Amino acid sequence: MPRLSCYMVRSALTHLGVGFVIGGLMLAHKAVFIHPAVPALLGWHIHALFFGWTLQFAFGVAYWTFPRLTSWGFRHPRGRPGFAWAAFILLNLGVMLAGPGALAAGPPAQTAGTLAELLGIGAFGLHLQPRLRPPLPDRQP
């Protein structure tokens, strides 16, 4: 497994844990009052589980399993890894800005975080585009 895939999967599992803890806290708050700010954690919960866990896990596995570019003129067998690293950084930065950053700085941080997440999705799309190709034709002997 490539190093970037390991980092993406580990980060995704971290976001899964954080999202579940926040979700459990919000669920417990419905039964027993904990703190008046607990309902404000919903945005962090959503961003951690959707962008941090689901999307990043899918990106990590896609980086690992999509076809390699051995004869397509790229220096790196996985195409353009710089875009994949940018996606990793932007997704995690976006989750941190849209989650805890939004609690501290308000809507501008949440907007910046969501924009960073969208830029991360675009960067991974740019990375993956050369690796998408039609299936090879059947070879008849």
CSV table of C-alpha atoms in Angstrom, one decimal:
chain,number,residue,atom,x,y,z
A,1,MET,CA,0.0,0.0,0.0
A,2,PRO,CA,1.5,3.4,-0.9
A,3,ARG,CA,2.4,5.8,1.9
A,4,LEU,CA,-0.3,8.3,0.9
A,5,SER,CA,-3.0,5.7,1.0
A,6,CYS,CA,-1.8,4.7,4.5
A,7,TYR,CA,-2.0,8.3,5.6
A,8,MET,CA,-5.5,8.8,4.0
A,9,VAL,CA,-6.9,5.7,5.6
A,10,ARG,CA,-5.4,6.5,9.0
A,11,SER,CA,-6.8,10.0,8.9
A,12,ALA,CA,-10.1,8.7,7.8
A,13,LEU,CA,-10.3,6.4,10.7
A,14,THR,CA,-9.3,9.2,13.0
A,15,HIS,CA,-12.2,11.3,11.6
A,16,LEU,CA,-14.5,8.4,12.1
A,17,GLY,CA,-13.6,8.2,15.7
A,18,VAL,CA,-14.0,11.9,16.2
A,19,GLY,CA,-17.3,11.9,14.4
A,20,PHE,CA,-18.7,9.0,16.5
A,21,VAL,CA,-17.6,10.7,19.7
A,22,ILE,CA,-19.3,13.9,18.7
A,23,GLY,CA,-22.4,12.1,17.6
A,24,GLY,CA,-22.5,10.2,20.9
A,25,LEU,CA,-22.2,13.4,22.8
A,26,MET,CA,-25.0,15.0,20.9
A,27,LEU,CA,-27.2,11.9,21.4
A,28,ALA,CA,-26.4,11.9,25.1
A,29,HIS,CA,-27.3,15.6,25.3
A,30,LYS,CA,-30.8,14.8,24.1
A,31,ALA,CA,-31.3,12.5,27.1
A,32,VAL,CA,-29.3,14.5,29.8
A,33,PHE,CA,-28.4,18.1,29.5
A,34,ILE,CA,-24.6,18.4,29.1
A,35,HIS,CA,-23.8,21.9,27.8
A,36,PRO,CA,-25.7,24.5,25.8
A,37,ALA,CA,-23.0,24.4,23.0
A,38,VAL,CA,-23.4,20.7,22.3
A,39,PRO,CA,-26.0,21.2,19.5
A,40,ALA,CA,-23.5,23.5,17.7
A,41,LEU,CA,-21.3,20.4,17.1
A,42,LEU,CA,-23.6,19.2,14.4
A,43,GLY,CA,-21.6,20.8,11.6
A,44,TRP,CA,-18.3,19.3,12.8
A,45,HIS,CA,-20.1,15.9,13.1
A,46,ILE,CA,-21.3,16.1,9.5
A,47,HIS,CA,-18.0,17.3,8.1
A,48,ALA,CA,-15.9,14.8,10.0
A,49,LEU,CA,-18.0,11.8,8.9
A,50,PHE,CA,-18.8,12.8,5.3
A,51,PHE,CA,-15.6,14.5,4.2
A,52,GLY,CA,-13.2,13.3,6.8
A,53,TRP,CA,-14.2,9.6,6.9
A,54,THR,CA,-16.2,8.6,3.9
A,55,LEU,CA,-14.6,10.7,1.2
A,56,GLN,CA,-11.0,10.4,2.4
A,57,PHE,CA,-11.3,6.7,2.9
A,58,ALA,CA,-12.6,6.3,-0.7
A,59,PHE,CA,-9.7,8.6,-2.0
A,60,GLY,CA,-7.1,6.5,-0.1
A,61,VAL,CA,-8.4,3.2,-1.5
A,62,ALA,CA,-8.8,4.7,-5.0
A,63,TYR,CA,-5.2,6.0,-5.0
A,64,TRP,CA,-4.0,2.5,-4.1
A,65,THR,CA,-6.2,0.4,-6.4
A,66,PHE,CA,-6.8,2.4,-9.6
A,67,PRO,CA,-4.7,1.2,-12.6
A,68,ARG,CA,-1.1,2.4,-12.7
A,69,LEU,CA,0.3,4.4,-15.6
A,70,THR,CA,3.2,2.2,-16.6
A,71,SER,CA,3.3,3.0,-20.3
A,72,TRP,CA,1.5,6.3,-20.6
A,73,GLY,CA,4.5,8.7,-20.4
A,74,PHE,CA,4.3,9.6,-16.7
A,75,ARG,CA,7.4,9.6,-14.5
A,76,HIS,CA,5.4,8.3,-11.5
A,77,PRO,CA,3.4,5.1,-11.9
A,78,ARG,CA,0.4,6.6,-10.1
A,79,GLY,CA,0.3,9.7,-12.4
A,80,ARG,CA,0.4,13.0,-10.6
A,81,PRO,CA,0.8,12.4,-6.9
A,82,GLY,CA,1.2,16.1,-6.1
A,83,PHE,CA,-2.6,16.6,-6.7
A,84,ALA,CA,-3.3,13.6,-4.5
A,85,TRP,CA,-1.2,15.0,-1.7
A,86,ALA,CA,-2.9,18.4,-2.2
A,87,ALA,CA,-6.3,16.7,-1.9
A,88,PHE,CA,-5.2,15.0,1.4
A,89,ILE,CA,-4.0,18.3,2.9
A,90,LEU,CA,-7.0,20.3,1.7
A,91,LEU,CA,-9.6,17.7,2.9
A,92,ASN,CA,-8.0,17.6,6.4
A,93,LEU,CA,-7.6,21.4,6.5
A,94,GLY,CA,-11.2,21.8,5.4
A,95,VAL,CA,-12.6,19.5,8.0
A,96,MET,CA,-10.6,21.3,10.7
A,97,LEU,CA,-11.8,24.7,9.5
A,98,ALA,CA,-15.4,23.7,9.0
A,99,GLY,CA,-15.6,21.8,12.3
A,100,PRO,CA,-13.7,23.2,15.3
A,101,GLY,CA,-12.8,26.3,13.3
A,102,ALA,CA,-16.4,27.2,12.8
A,103,LEU,CA,-17.1,26.9,16.5
A,104,ALA,CA,-14.3,29.3,17.3
A,105,ALA,CA,-14.4,31.8,14.3
A,106,GLY,CA,-18.0,31.4,13.0
A,107,PRO,CA,-19.4,31.3,9.5
A,108,PRO,CA,-16.2,32.6,7.7
A,109,ALA,CA,-14.2,29.6,8.9
A,110,GLN,CA,-16.9,27.2,7.9
A,111,THR,CA,-17.1,28.7,4.5
A,112,ALA,CA,-13.3,28.6,4.1
A,113,GLY,CA,-13.3,24.9,5.3
A,114,THR,CA,-16.0,23.9,2.9
A,115,LEU,CA,-14.2,25.7,0.0
A,116,ALA,CA,-11.0,23.8,1.0
A,117,GLU,CA,-12.9,20.5,1.0
A,118,LEU,CA,-14.2,21.3,-2.5
A,119,LEU,CA,-10.8,22.2,-3.7
A,120,GLY,CA,-9.5,18.9,-2.3
A,121,ILE,CA,-12.1,17.0,-4.3
A,122,GLY,CA,-11.1,18.8,-7.4
A,123,ALA,CA,-7.4,18.2,-6.8
A,124,PHE,CA,-8.1,14.5,-6.4
A,125,GLY,CA,-10.2,14.5,-9.6
A,126,LEU,CA,-7.2,16.1,-11.4
A,127,HIS,CA,-4.9,13.4,-10.0
A,128,LEU,CA,-7.2,10.5,-10.9
A,129,GLN,CA,-8.3,11.7,-14.4
A,130,PRO,CA,-5.3,10.2,-16.3
A,131,ARG,CA,-5.8,6.8,-14.6
A,132,LEU,CA,-9.3,6.5,-15.9
A,133,ARG,CA,-9.2,4.8,-19.3
A,134,PRO,CA,-11.4,2.4,-21.2
A,135,PRO,CA,-11.0,-1.3,-20.8
A,136,LEU,CA,-8.4,-3.0,-23.0
A,137,PRO,CA,-9.9,-4.8,-26.0
A,138,ASP,CA,-10.1,-8.6,-25.8
A,139,ARG,CA,-7.1,-10.2,-27.5
A,140,GLN,CA,-7.9,-13.1,-29.7
A,141,PRO,CA,-5.1,-15.6,-30.2
